């Protein structure tokens, strides 16, 4: 099981003053030296945090897994195929959203992905992951498309009130088992933190990559990045 650190919000802080500091690429190096297996970034269409130049520098500097999160636009597909990361995670993207609000709705994208998106990405060796809610129908359509992995959206679990957390964990558990049965890698991410991660790892099987960003970067403001990454790794080692 791998920790991938999402450094989007180092770029958020960098952009606040526009003077190049803190540097997301330096943050990525610190995370990998602390033991993270790789780095995730989301190059959004509005470039609100990660910028194109960050992506090309990350390609040169990241030693572990590089996960390029993106909407399935022609623009992003062109940049992704030029960068050739290990992994491309296709996510829904809304300009007005504060952050990603849910997984892809496979019924509404399946034809476009089958006819445009996957043929372009499949010309490369980039692994294709789809960011999905733990809905069996979406997971089965993703397998039909030939996705290599599914990243389970854990935001509903992370934001659930105590009465609903168990139900959301059960959905994620069933989703992970189906993904594995269909021969795809099980990844997970969104809204995970030091408090809710143990419940997820205790309940959800077959996890390959766990992507954590906002909570980890936020905690590092108090603890420092190295100590924070190691705190997440310590939890994950208990469930390896
Ligand atoms: C797909 C997902 O849950 C996150 O990786 C996504 O990048 C969140 O977007 P922001 O980083 O802009 O909050
Ligand atoms: N895909 C999830 C991710 O990369 C990080 O999400 P978050 O921890 O910033 O919510």
Coordinates of N, CA and C and ligand atoms in Angstrom, one line a residue:
X1 N 0.9 -1.2 0.0 CA 0.0 0.0 0.0 C 0.9 1.2 0.0
X2 N 0.6 2.2 -0.9 CA 1.5 3.3 -1.1 C 0.8 4.6 -0.7
X3 N 1.6 5.5 0.0 CA 1.1 6.9 0.2 C 1.6 7.8 -0.9
X4 N 0.6 8.4 -1.6 CA 0.9 9.4 -2.6 C 0.5 10.7 -2.1
X5 N 1.4 11.7 -2.0 CA 1.0 13.0 -1.5 C 0.6 14.0 -2.6
X6 N -0.6 14.6 -2.4 CA -1.1 15.6 -3.3 C -0.6 16.9 -2.9
X7 N 0.2 17.6 -3.8 CA 0.8 18.9 -3.4 C 0.1 20.1 -4.0
X8 N -1.1 19.9 -4.4 CA -1.9 21.0 -4.9 C -1.8 22.3 -4.0
X9 N -2.0 22.1 -2.7 CA -2.2 23.2 -1.9 C -0.9 23.9 -1.4
X10 N 0.2 23.2 -1.7 CA 1.5 24.0 -1.6 C 1.5 25.1 -2.7
X11 N 1.0 24.7 -3.9 CA 0.9 25.7 -5.0 C -0.2 26.7 -4.7
X12 N -1.2 26.4 -3.9 CA -2.2 27.4 -3.5 C -1.5 28.5 -2.7
X13 N -0.6 28.0 -1.7 CA 0.1 29.0 -0.9 C 1.1 29.8 -1.7
X14 N 1.8 29.1 -2.6 CA 2.7 29.8 -3.5 C 2.1 30.9 -4.3
X15 N 0.9 30.6 -4.8 CA 0.2 31.5 -5.7 C -0.4 32.7 -4.9
X16 N -0.5 32.6 -3.6 CA -1.1 33.7 -2.8 C -0.3 34.9 -2.9
X17 N 1.0 34.8 -3.1 CA 1.9 36.0 -3.2 C 2.6 36.0 -4.5
X18 N 2.6 34.9 -5.3 CA 3.1 34.9 -6.6 C 4.6 35.2 -6.7
X19 N 5.3 34.7 -5.6 CA 6.8 35.0 -5.6 C 7.6 33.7 -5.7
X20 N 6.9 32.6 -6.0 CA 7.6 31.3 -6.2 C 7.9 30.5 -5.0
X21 N 7.4 31.0 -3.8 CA 7.7 30.2 -2.6 C 6.4 30.1 -1.8
X22 N 6.1 29.0 -1.2 CA 6.8 27.7 -1.2 C 6.8 27.0 -2.5
X23 N 7.8 26.3 -2.8 CA 7.9 25.6 -4.1 C 7.3 24.2 -4.1
X24 N 6.3 23.9 -4.8 CA 5.7 22.6 -4.8 C 6.7 21.5 -5.1
X25 N 7.6 21.7 -6.0 CA 8.6 20.7 -6.4 C 9.5 20.4 -5.2
X26 N 9.9 21.4 -4.4 CA 10.7 21.2 -3.2 C 9.9 20.4 -2.2
X27 N 8.6 20.7 -2.1 CA 7.8 20.0 -1.2 C 7.7 18.5 -1.6
X28 N 7.6 18.3 -2.9 CA 7.5 16.9 -3.4 C 8.8 16.2 -3.0
X29 N 9.9 16.8 -3.1 CA 11.2 16.2 -2.8 C 11.2 15.8 -1.3
X30 N 10.8 16.7 -0.4 CA 10.7 16.5 1.0 C 9.8 15.3 1.3
X31 N 8.7 15.2 0.6 CA 7.7 14.1 0.9 C 8.3 12.8 0.5
X32 N 9.0 12.7 -0.7 CA 9.6 11.5 -1.1 C 10.7 11.1 -0.2
X33 N 11.6 12.0 0.2 CA 12.7 11.7 1.2 C 12.1 11.2 2.5
X34 N 10.9 11.7 2.9 CA 10.3 11.2 4.1 C 9.7 9.8 4.0
X35 N 9.6 9.3 2.7 CA 9.1 8.0 2.6 C 7.8 7.8 1.7
X36 N 7.3 8.9 1.2 CA 6.1 8.8 0.3 C 6.5 8.1 -0.9
X37 N 5.6 7.3 -1.4 CA 5.8 6.5 -2.6 C 5.7 7.3 -3.9
X38 N 5.1 8.4 -3.8 CA 4.9 9.2 -5.0 C 4.1 10.5 -4.7
X39 N 3.9 11.2 -5.8 CA 3.3 12.5 -5.8 C 2.0 12.6 -6.7
X40 N 1.0 13.3 -6.2 CA -0.2 13.5 -7.0 C -0.3 15.0 -7.2
X41 N -0.7 15.4 -8.4 CA -1.1 16.8 -8.6 C -2.3 16.9 -9.5
X42 N -3.1 17.9 -9.4 CA -4.3 18.1 -10.2 C -4.1 19.4 -11.0
X43 N -3.8 19.3 -12.3 CA -3.7 20.4 -13.2 C -5.1 20.8 -13.6
X44 N -5.7 21.7 -12.9 CA -7.1 22.1 -13.2 C -7.1 23.1 -14.4
X45 N -8.2 23.0 -15.1 CA -8.4 23.9 -16.3 C -8.2 25.4 -15.9
X46 N -8.6 25.8 -14.7 CA -8.4 27.2 -14.3 C -7.1 27.5 -13.6
X47 N -6.2 26.4 -13.5 CA -4.9 26.6 -13.0 C -4.9 27.4 -11.6
X48 N -5.9 27.1 -10.8 CA -6.0 27.8 -9.5 C -4.9 27.5 -8.6
X49 N -4.2 26.3 -8.7 CA -3.0 26.0 -7.9 C -1.9 25.5 -8.7
X50 N -1.8 24.3 -9.1 CA -0.7 23.7 -9.9 C -0.8 24.4 -11.3
X51 N 0.4 24.8 -11.8 CA 0.5 25.5 -13.1 C 1.3 24.6 -14.0
X52 N 1.2 24.8 -15.3 CA 1.9 24.0 -16.3 C 3.4 23.8 -16.0
X53 N 4.0 24.9 -15.7 CA 5.5 24.8 -15.4 C 5.8 23.8 -14.2
X54 N 4.9 23.8 -13.3 CA 5.1 22.9 -12.1 C 5.1 21.4 -12.6
X55 N 4.2 21.1 -13.6 CA 4.0 19.8 -14.1 C 5.3 19.3 -14.7
X56 N 5.9 20.1 -15.6 CA 7.1 19.7 -16.3 C 8.3 19.6 -15.3
X57 N 8.3 20.4 -14.3 CA 9.4 20.3 -13.2 C 9.2 19.0 -12.4
X58 N 7.9 18.7 -12.1 CA 7.6 17.5 -11.3 C 8.0 16.3 -12.1
X59 N 7.8 16.3 -13.4 CA 8.2 15.1 -14.2 C 9.7 14.9 -14.1
X60 N 10.5 15.9 -14.0 CA 11.9 15.8 -13.9 C 12.4 15.4 -12.5
X61 N 11.6 15.8 -11.5 CA 12.1 15.7 -10.1 C 11.6 14.5 -9.3
X62 N 10.3 14.1 -9.6 CA 9.7 13.0 -8.8 C 10.3 11.7 -9.2
X63 N 10.8 11.0 -8.1 CA 11.4 9.7 -8.3 C 10.4 8.5 -8.2
X64 N 9.4 8.6 -7.5 CA 8.4 7.6 -7.3 C 7.3 7.7 -8.3
X65 N 6.1 7.3 -7.9 CA 4.9 7.3 -8.8 C 4.5 8.8 -9.0
X66 N 4.2 9.1 -10.2 CA 3.7 10.5 -10.5 C 2.2 10.3 -11.0
X67 N 1.3 10.8 -10.3 CA -0.1 10.7 -10.6 C -0.7 12.0 -11.1
X68 N -1.0 12.1 -12.4 CA -1.5 13.3 -13.0 C -3.0 13.3 -12.9
X69 N -3.6 14.1 -12.1 CA -5.1 14.2 -12.0 C -5.6 15.3 -13.0
X70 N -6.7 15.0 -13.7 CA -7.1 15.9 -14.7 C -8.5 15.7 -15.2
X71 N -9.1 16.7 -15.7 CA -10.3 16.5 -16.5 C -10.0 15.9 -17.8
X72 N -10.9 15.3 -18.5 CA -10.7 14.6 -19.8 C -10.7 15.5 -21.0
X73 N -10.2 16.7 -20.9 CA -10.3 17.7 -22.0 C -9.1 17.3 -23.0
X74 N -9.3 17.7 -24.2 CA -8.2 17.5 -25.2 C -6.9 18.2 -24.7
X75 N -7.1 19.4 -24.2 CA -5.9 20.1 -23.7 C -5.1 19.3 -22.7
X76 N -5.9 18.8 -21.7 CA -5.2 18.0 -20.6 C -4.6 16.7 -21.2
X77 N -5.3 16.1 -22.1 CA -4.8 14.8 -22.7 C -3.5 15.1 -23.4
X78 N -3.4 16.2 -24.1 CA -2.2 16.5 -24.8 C -1.0 16.8 -23.9
X79 N -1.3 17.5 -22.8 CA -0.2 17.8 -21.8 C 0.2 16.5 -21.1
X80 N -0.8 15.6 -20.8 CA -0.5 14.4 -20.1 C 0.3 13.4 -20.9
X81 N -0.1 13.3 -22.2 CA 0.7 12.4 -23.1 C 2.1 13.0 -23.3
X82 N 2.3 14.3 -23.2 CA 3.6 14.9 -23.4 C 4.5 14.6 -22.1
X83 N 3.8 14.7 -21.0 CA 4.5 14.4 -19.7 C 4.8 12.9 -19.5
X84 N 3.8 12.1 -19.9 CA 3.9 10.6 -19.8 C 4.2 10.3 -18.3
X85 N 3.2 10.6 -17.4 CA 3.4 10.2 -16.0 C 3.1 8.7 -15.9
X86 N 3.4 8.1 -14.7 CA 3.0 6.7 -14.5 C 1.5 6.5 -14.6
X87 N 0.8 7.5 -14.0 CA -0.6 7.3 -13.8 C -1.4 8.6 -14.2
X88 N -2.5 8.4 -14.8 CA -3.4 9.5 -15.1 C -4.7 9.2 -14.4
X89 N -5.2 10.1 -13.5 CA -6.5 9.9 -12.9 C -7.5 10.9 -13.4
X90 N -8.5 10.4 -14.1 CA -9.5 11.2 -14.7 C -10.5 11.6 -13.6
X91 N -10.7 12.9 -13.4 CA -11.7 13.3 -12.4 C -12.7 14.3 -13.0
X92 N -13.9 14.4 -12.4 CA -14.8 15.4 -12.8 C -14.3 16.8 -12.4
X93 N -14.6 17.8 -13.1 CA -14.1 19.1 -12.7 C -15.1 20.2 -13.0
X94 N -15.5 21.0 -12.0 CA -16.4 22.1 -12.2 C -15.7 23.4 -11.8
X95 N -15.8 24.4 -12.7 CA -15.1 25.7 -12.4 C -15.5 26.3 -11.1
X96 N -16.8 26.2 -10.7 CA -17.3 26.8 -9.5 C -17.0 26.0 -8.2
X97 N -16.5 24.7 -8.4 CA -16.4 23.9 -7.2 C -15.2 24.4 -6.4
X98 N -15.3 24.3 -5.0 CA -14.2 24.5 -4.2 C -13.1 23.4 -4.3
X99 N -13.6 22.2 -4.4 CA -12.8 21.0 -4.5 C -13.6 20.0 -5.2
X100 N -13.0 18.8 -5.5 CA -13.7 17.8 -6.2 C -14.9 17.3 -5.4
X101 N -16.1 17.3 -5.9 CA -17.3 17.0 -5.1 C -17.8 15.6 -5.2
X102 N -17.2 14.8 -6.1 CA -17.7 13.4 -6.3 C -17.0 12.7 -7.4
X103 N -17.4 11.5 -7.7 CA -16.7 10.7 -8.7 C -17.4 11.0 -10.1
X104 N -16.7 10.4 -11.1 CA -17.3 10.5 -12.5 C -18.6 9.8 -12.6
X105 N -19.5 10.3 -13.4 CA -20.8 9.7 -13.6 C -20.6 8.9 -14.9
X106 N -20.3 7.6 -14.8 CA -19.8 6.9 -16.0 C -20.8 6.8 -17.1
X107 N -22.1 6.7 -16.8 CA -23.1 6.6 -17.9 C -23.1 7.9 -18.8
X108 N -22.7 9.0 -18.2 CA -22.7 10.3 -19.0 C -21.4 10.5 -19.7
X109 N -20.4 9.7 -19.4 CA -19.1 10.0 -20.0 C -18.7 8.8 -20.9
X110 N -19.3 7.6 -20.7 CA -18.8 6.4 -21.3 C -18.6 6.5 -22.8
X111 N -19.5 7.0 -23.5 CA -19.3 7.1 -25.0 C -18.1 8.0 -25.4
X112 N -18.0 9.1 -24.8 CA -16.9 10.0 -25.1 C -15.6 9.4 -24.7
X113 N -15.6 8.7 -23.5 CA -14.3 8.1 -23.1 C -14.0 6.9 -24.0
X114 N -15.0 6.2 -24.5 CA -14.7 5.0 -25.3 C -14.2 5.5 -26.7
X115 N -14.8 6.6 -27.2 CA -14.5 7.1 -28.6 C -13.3 8.1 -28.7
X116 N -13.1 8.8 -27.6 CA -12.1 9.9 -27.7 C -10.9 9.8 -26.7
X117 N -11.3 9.6 -25.4 CA -10.4 9.7 -24.3 C -9.4 8.5 -24.2
X118 N -10.0 7.3 -24.1 CA -9.2 6.1 -24.0 C -8.3 5.8 -25.2
X119 N -8.9 6.0 -26.4 CA -8.0 5.7 -27.6 C -6.7 6.6 -27.5
X120 N -6.9 7.8 -27.1 CA -5.7 8.7 -27.1 C -4.7 8.3 -26.0
X121 N -5.3 8.0 -24.8 CA -4.4 7.6 -23.7 C -3.8 6.2 -23.8
X122 N -4.6 5.4 -24.5 CA -4.1 4.0 -24.6 C -2.9 3.9 -25.7
X123 N -2.7 5.0 -26.4 CA -1.5 5.0 -27.3 C -0.2 5.1 -26.5
X124 N -0.3 5.4 -25.2 CA 0.9 5.6 -24.3 C 0.9 4.4 -23.3
X125 N 2.0 4.4 -22.5 CA 2.1 3.4 -21.4 C 1.5 3.9 -20.1
X126 N 0.8 5.1 -20.2 CA 0.3 5.7 -19.0 C -0.9 4.8 -18.4
X127 N -0.8 4.5 -17.1 CA -1.9 3.7 -16.5 C -3.1 4.7 -16.3
X128 N -4.3 4.2 -16.6 CA -5.5 5.1 -16.6 C -6.3 4.7 -15.3
X129 N -6.5 5.7 -14.5 CA -7.4 5.5 -13.3 C -8.6 6.4 -13.4
X130 N -9.7 5.9 -12.9 CA -10.9 6.7 -13.0 C -11.4 7.0 -11.5
X131 N -11.7 8.2 -11.2 CA -12.1 8.7 -9.9 C -13.6 8.5 -9.7
X132 N -13.9 7.5 -9.0 CA -15.4 7.1 -8.9 C -15.9 7.0 -7.5
X133 N -17.2 7.3 -7.3 CA -17.9 6.9 -6.1 C -18.0 5.4 -6.1
X134 N -18.2 4.7 -4.9 CA -18.2 3.3 -4.9 C -19.6 2.7 -5.4
X135 N -19.9 3.1 -6.6 CA -21.2 2.6 -7.2 C -20.9 1.4 -8.1
X136 N -21.4 0.3 -7.9 CA -21.1 -0.9 -8.8 C -21.3 -0.6 -10.2
X137 N -22.4 0.1 -10.6 CA -22.6 0.4 -12.0 C -21.5 1.2 -12.6
X138 N -21.0 2.2 -11.9 CA -19.8 3.0 -12.4 C -18.6 2.1 -12.5
X139 N -18.3 1.3 -11.5 CA -17.1 0.4 -11.5 C -17.2 -0.6 -12.7
X140 N -18.3 -1.1 -12.9 CA -18.5 -2.1 -14.0 C -18.3 -1.4 -15.4
X141 N -18.8 -0.2 -15.6 CA -18.5 0.5 -16.8 C -17.1 0.8 -17.0
X142 N -16.4 1.1 -15.9 CA -14.9 1.5 -16.0 C -14.2 0.2 -16.4
X143 N -14.5 -0.9 -15.9 CA -13.9 -2.2 -16.3 C -14.1 -2.4 -17.8
X144 N -15.3 -2.2 -18.2 CA -15.7 -2.4 -19.6 C -14.8 -1.5 -20.5
X145 N -14.5 -0.3 -20.1 CA -13.6 0.6 -20.8 C -12.2 0.2 -20.9
X146 N -11.8 -0.6 -19.9 CA -10.4 -1.1 -19.8 C -9.5 -0.2 -18.9
X147 N -10.2 0.4 -17.9 CA -9.4 1.2 -16.9 C -8.4 0.3 -16.2
X148 N -7.2 0.8 -15.9 CA -6.2 0.0 -15.1 C -6.5 0.0 -13.6
X149 N -7.1 1.1 -13.2 CA -7.3 1.3 -11.7 C -8.6 2.2 -11.5
X150 N -9.1 2.1 -10.3 CA -10.2 3.0 -9.9 C -9.7 3.7 -8.6
X151 N -9.8 5.0 -8.6 CA -9.6 5.7 -7.3 C -10.9 5.9 -6.7
X152 N -11.2 5.2 -5.6 CA -12.4 5.4 -4.8 C -12.5 6.7 -4.2
X153 N -13.5 7.5 -4.4 CA -13.7 8.8 -3.8 C -14.1 8.6 -2.4
X154 N -13.3 9.0 -1.4 CA -13.5 8.8 0.0 C -14.1 10.0 0.7
X155 N -14.4 11.0 -0.1 CA -14.9 12.3 0.5 C -16.3 12.1 1.2
X156 N -17.2 11.3 0.7 CA -18.5 11.1 1.3 C -18.3 10.5 2.7
X157 N -17.4 9.5 2.7 CA -17.0 8.9 4.0 C -16.4 9.9 4.9
X158 N -15.4 10.7 4.4 CA -14.7 11.6 5.2 C -15.6 12.7 5.8
X159 N -16.6 13.1 5.1 CA -17.5 14.2 5.5 C -18.7 13.7 6.2
X160 N -18.9 12.3 6.3 CA -20.1 11.8 6.9 C -20.2 12.0 8.4
X161 N -21.5 12.2 8.8 CA -21.6 12.3 10.3 C -21.5 10.9 10.9
X162 N -21.3 10.7 12.2 CA -21.0 9.4 12.8 C -22.0 8.3 12.4
X163 N -23.3 8.7 12.3 CA -24.3 7.7 12.0 C -24.1 7.1 10.6
X164 N -23.6 7.9 9.7 CA -23.5 7.4 8.3 C -22.1 6.9 7.9
X165 N -21.1 7.1 8.8 CA -19.7 6.7 8.4 C -19.6 5.2 8.2
X166 N -20.3 4.4 9.0 CA -20.3 2.9 8.9 C -20.8 2.5 7.5
X167 N -22.0 3.2 7.1 CA -22.6 2.9 5.9 C -21.6 3.2 4.7
X168 N -21.0 4.3 4.8 CA -20.0 4.7 3.7 C -18.8 3.8 3.7
X169 N -18.4 3.4 4.8 CA -17.2 2.4 4.8 C -17.7 1.1 4.2
X170 N -18.9 0.7 4.4 CA -19.4 -0.6 3.8 C -19.4 -0.4 2.3
X171 N -19.9 0.7 1.8 CA -20.0 1.0 0.4 C -18.5 0.9 -0.2
X172 N -17.6 1.5 0.5 CA -16.2 1.5 0.0 C -15.6 0.1 0.0
X173 N -16.0 -0.6 1.1 CA -15.5 -2.0 1.2 C -16.0 -2.9 0.0
X174 N -17.3 -2.8 -0.3 CA -17.9 -3.5 -1.4 C -17.3 -3.1 -2.7
X175 N -17.1 -1.8 -2.8 CA -16.5 -1.2 -4.1 C -15.1 -1.7 -4.3
X176 N -14.3 -1.8 -3.3 CA -13.0 -2.3 -3.4 C -12.9 -3.7 -3.8
X177 N -13.8 -4.5 -3.2 CA -13.8 -5.9 -3.6 C -14.3 -6.2 -5.0
X178 N -15.2 -5.4 -5.5 CA -15.6 -5.5 -6.9 C -14.5 -5.1 -7.9
X179 N -13.9 -3.9 -7.5 CA -12.7 -3.5 -8.4 C -11.7 -4.5 -8.5
X180 N -11.3 -5.1 -7.4 CA -10.3 -6.2 -7.4 C -10.8 -7.4 -8.2
X181 N -12.0 -7.8 -8.0 CA -12.6 -9.0 -8.7 C -12.6 -8.7 -10.3
X182 N -12.7 -7.4 -10.6 CA -12.7 -7.1 -12.1 C -11.3 -6.9 -12.6
X183 N -10.3 -7.1 -11.8 CA -8.9 -7.1 -12.2 C -8.3 -5.7 -12.3
X184 N -8.9 -4.7 -11.6 CA -8.3 -3.4 -11.6 C -7.7 -3.1 -10.2
X185 N -6.7 -2.1 -10.2 CA -6.1 -1.7 -9.0 C -7.1 -0.9 -8.2
X186 N -7.0 -1.0 -6.9 CA -7.9 -0.2 -6.0 C -7.0 0.9 -5.4
X187 N -7.4 2.1 -5.7 CA -6.8 3.3 -5.1 C -7.9 4.1 -4.4
X188 N -7.5 5.0 -3.6 CA -8.5 5.8 -2.8 C -8.0 7.2 -2.5
X189 N -8.9 8.1 -2.3 CA -8.5 9.5 -1.9 C -9.6 10.5 -1.9
X190 N -9.3 11.5 -1.2 CA -10.1 12.7 -0.9 C -10.6 12.8 0.5
X191 N -10.2 13.9 1.1 CA -10.7 14.2 2.5 C -10.1 13.3 3.6
X192 N -9.1 12.5 3.2 CA -8.5 11.6 4.2 C -7.6 12.4 5.2
X193 N -7.5 12.0 6.4 CA -6.7 12.7 7.4 C -6.2 11.7 8.5
X194 N -5.5 12.2 9.4 CA -4.9 11.3 10.5 C -6.0 10.6 11.3
X195 N -7.1 11.3 11.4 CA -8.2 10.7 12.3 C -9.1 9.7 11.6
X196 N -9.3 9.9 10.3 CA -10.3 8.9 9.6 C -9.5 7.8 8.8
X197 N -8.2 8.0 8.6 CA -7.5 7.0 7.8 C -7.5 5.6 8.5
X198 N -7.3 5.5 9.8 CA -7.3 4.1 10.3 C -8.6 3.4 10.1
X199 N -9.8 4.0 10.2 CA -11.1 3.3 9.9 C -11.1 2.8 8.4
X200 N -10.6 3.7 7.5 CA -10.6 3.3 6.1 C -9.7 2.1 5.9
X201 N -8.5 2.1 6.5 CA -7.5 1.0 6.2 C -8.0 -0.3 6.9
X202 N -8.7 -0.1 8.0 CA -9.2 -1.3 8.7 C -10.3 -2.0 7.9
X203 N -11.0 -1.2 7.1 CA -12.2 -1.7 6.5 C -12.1 -2.1 5.0
X204 N -11.3 -1.3 4.3 CA -11.3 -1.4 2.8 C -10.1 -2.3 2.4
X205 N -10.3 -3.4 1.7 CA -9.3 -4.3 1.3 C -8.7 -3.9 0.0
X206 N -7.5 -4.5 -0.4 CA -6.9 -4.4 -1.7 C -6.3 -3.0 -2.0
X207 N -6.2 -2.2 -1.0 CA -5.7 -0.8 -1.4 C -4.3 -0.8 -1.9
X208 N -4.1 -0.1 -3.1 CA -2.8 0.0 -3.7 C -2.2 1.4 -3.4
X209 N -2.8 2.5 -3.9 CA -2.3 3.8 -3.7 C -3.4 4.6 -2.9
X210 N -2.9 5.3 -1.8 CA -3.8 6.2 -1.1 C -3.3 7.6 -1.2
X211 N -4.1 8.4 -1.8 CA -3.7 9.8 -2.1 C -4.3 10.8 -1.1
X212 N -3.3 11.5 -0.5 CA -3.7 12.4 0.6 C -3.0 13.8 0.4
X213 N -3.8 14.9 0.5 CA -3.3 16.2 0.1 C -3.7 17.2 1.2
X214 N -4.9 17.7 1.1 CA -5.2 18.9 1.8 C -4.9 18.8 3.3
X215 N -5.4 17.7 3.9 CA -5.2 17.5 5.4 C -3.7 17.4 5.7
X216 N -3.0 16.7 4.9 CA -1.6 16.5 5.2 C -0.8 17.8 5.1
X217 N -1.0 18.5 4.0 CA -0.3 19.8 3.8 C -0.7 20.8 4.9
X218 N -2.0 20.7 5.3 CA -2.5 21.6 6.4 C -1.8 21.3 7.7
X219 N -1.7 20.0 8.0 CA -1.0 19.6 9.3 C 0.4 20.0 9.3
X220 N 1.0 20.0 8.1 CA 2.5 20.3 8.0 C 2.8 21.7 8.3
X221 N 1.8 22.6 8.3 CA 2.0 24.0 8.7 C 2.4 24.0 10.2
X222 N 1.8 23.1 11.0 CA 2.2 23.0 12.4 C 3.4 22.1 12.7
X223 N 3.4 20.9 12.0 CA 4.4 19.9 12.3 C 5.6 19.9 11.4
X224 N 5.5 20.5 10.3 CA 6.5 20.3 9.2 C 6.2 19.1 8.3
X225 N 6.7 19.2 7.1 CA 6.3 18.2 6.1 C 6.8 16.8 6.4
X226 N 8.1 16.8 6.8 CA 8.7 15.4 7.0 C 8.0 14.7 8.1
X227 N 7.8 15.4 9.2 CA 7.1 14.7 10.4 C 5.7 14.3 10.0
X228 N 5.0 15.1 9.3 CA 3.6 14.8 8.9 C 3.6 13.6 8.0
X229 N 4.4 13.6 7.0 CA 4.4 12.4 6.1 C 4.7 11.1 6.9
X230 N 5.7 11.2 7.8 CA 6.0 10.0 8.6 C 4.9 9.6 9.5
X231 N 4.1 10.6 10.0 CA 2.9 10.2 10.8 C 1.9 9.4 10.0
X232 N 1.7 9.8 8.8 CA 0.8 9.0 7.9 C 1.3 7.7 7.6
X233 N 2.6 7.6 7.3 CA 3.2 6.3 7.0 C 3.2 5.4 8.2
X234 N 3.3 5.9 9.4 CA 3.3 5.1 10.6 C 1.9 4.4 10.7
X235 N 0.8 5.1 10.4 CA -0.5 4.6 10.4 C -0.6 3.5 9.4
X236 N -0.2 3.8 8.2 CA -0.3 2.8 7.1 C 0.5 1.5 7.3
X237 N 1.6 1.7 8.0 CA 2.4 0.5 8.2 C 1.7 -0.5 9.1
X238 N 0.8 0.0 10.0 CA 0.0 -0.9 10.9 C -1.0 -1.7 10.1
X239 N -1.3 -1.3 8.9 CA -2.3 -2.0 8.1 C -1.7 -2.6 6.8
X240 N -0.4 -2.6 6.7 CA 0.2 -3.0 5.4 C 0.0 -4.5 5.2
Ligands
LIG1 C1 -9.7 14.2 -7.1 C2 -9.5 14.7 -5.7 O1 -10.2 14.4 -4.8 C3 -8.4 15.6 -5.4 O2 -7.2 15.1 -5.8 C4 -8.5 16.9 -6.2 O3 -7.3 17.3 -6.7 C5 -9.1 17.9 -5.3 O4 -9.0 19.2 -5.9 P1 -8.2 20.3 -5.2 O5 -6.8 19.8 -5.0 O6 -8.3 21.5 -6.1 O7 -8.9 20.5 -3.9
LIG2 N1 -7.4 12.2 -5.3 C1 -7.3 12.6 -3.9 C2 -6.1 13.5 -3.7 O1 -5.2 13.5 -4.5 C3 -6.1 14.3 -2.4 O2 -7.3 14.7 -2.0 P1 -7.3 15.6 -0.7 O3 -6.6 14.8 0.4 O4 -6.6 16.9 -1.0 O5 -8.8 15.8 -0.3

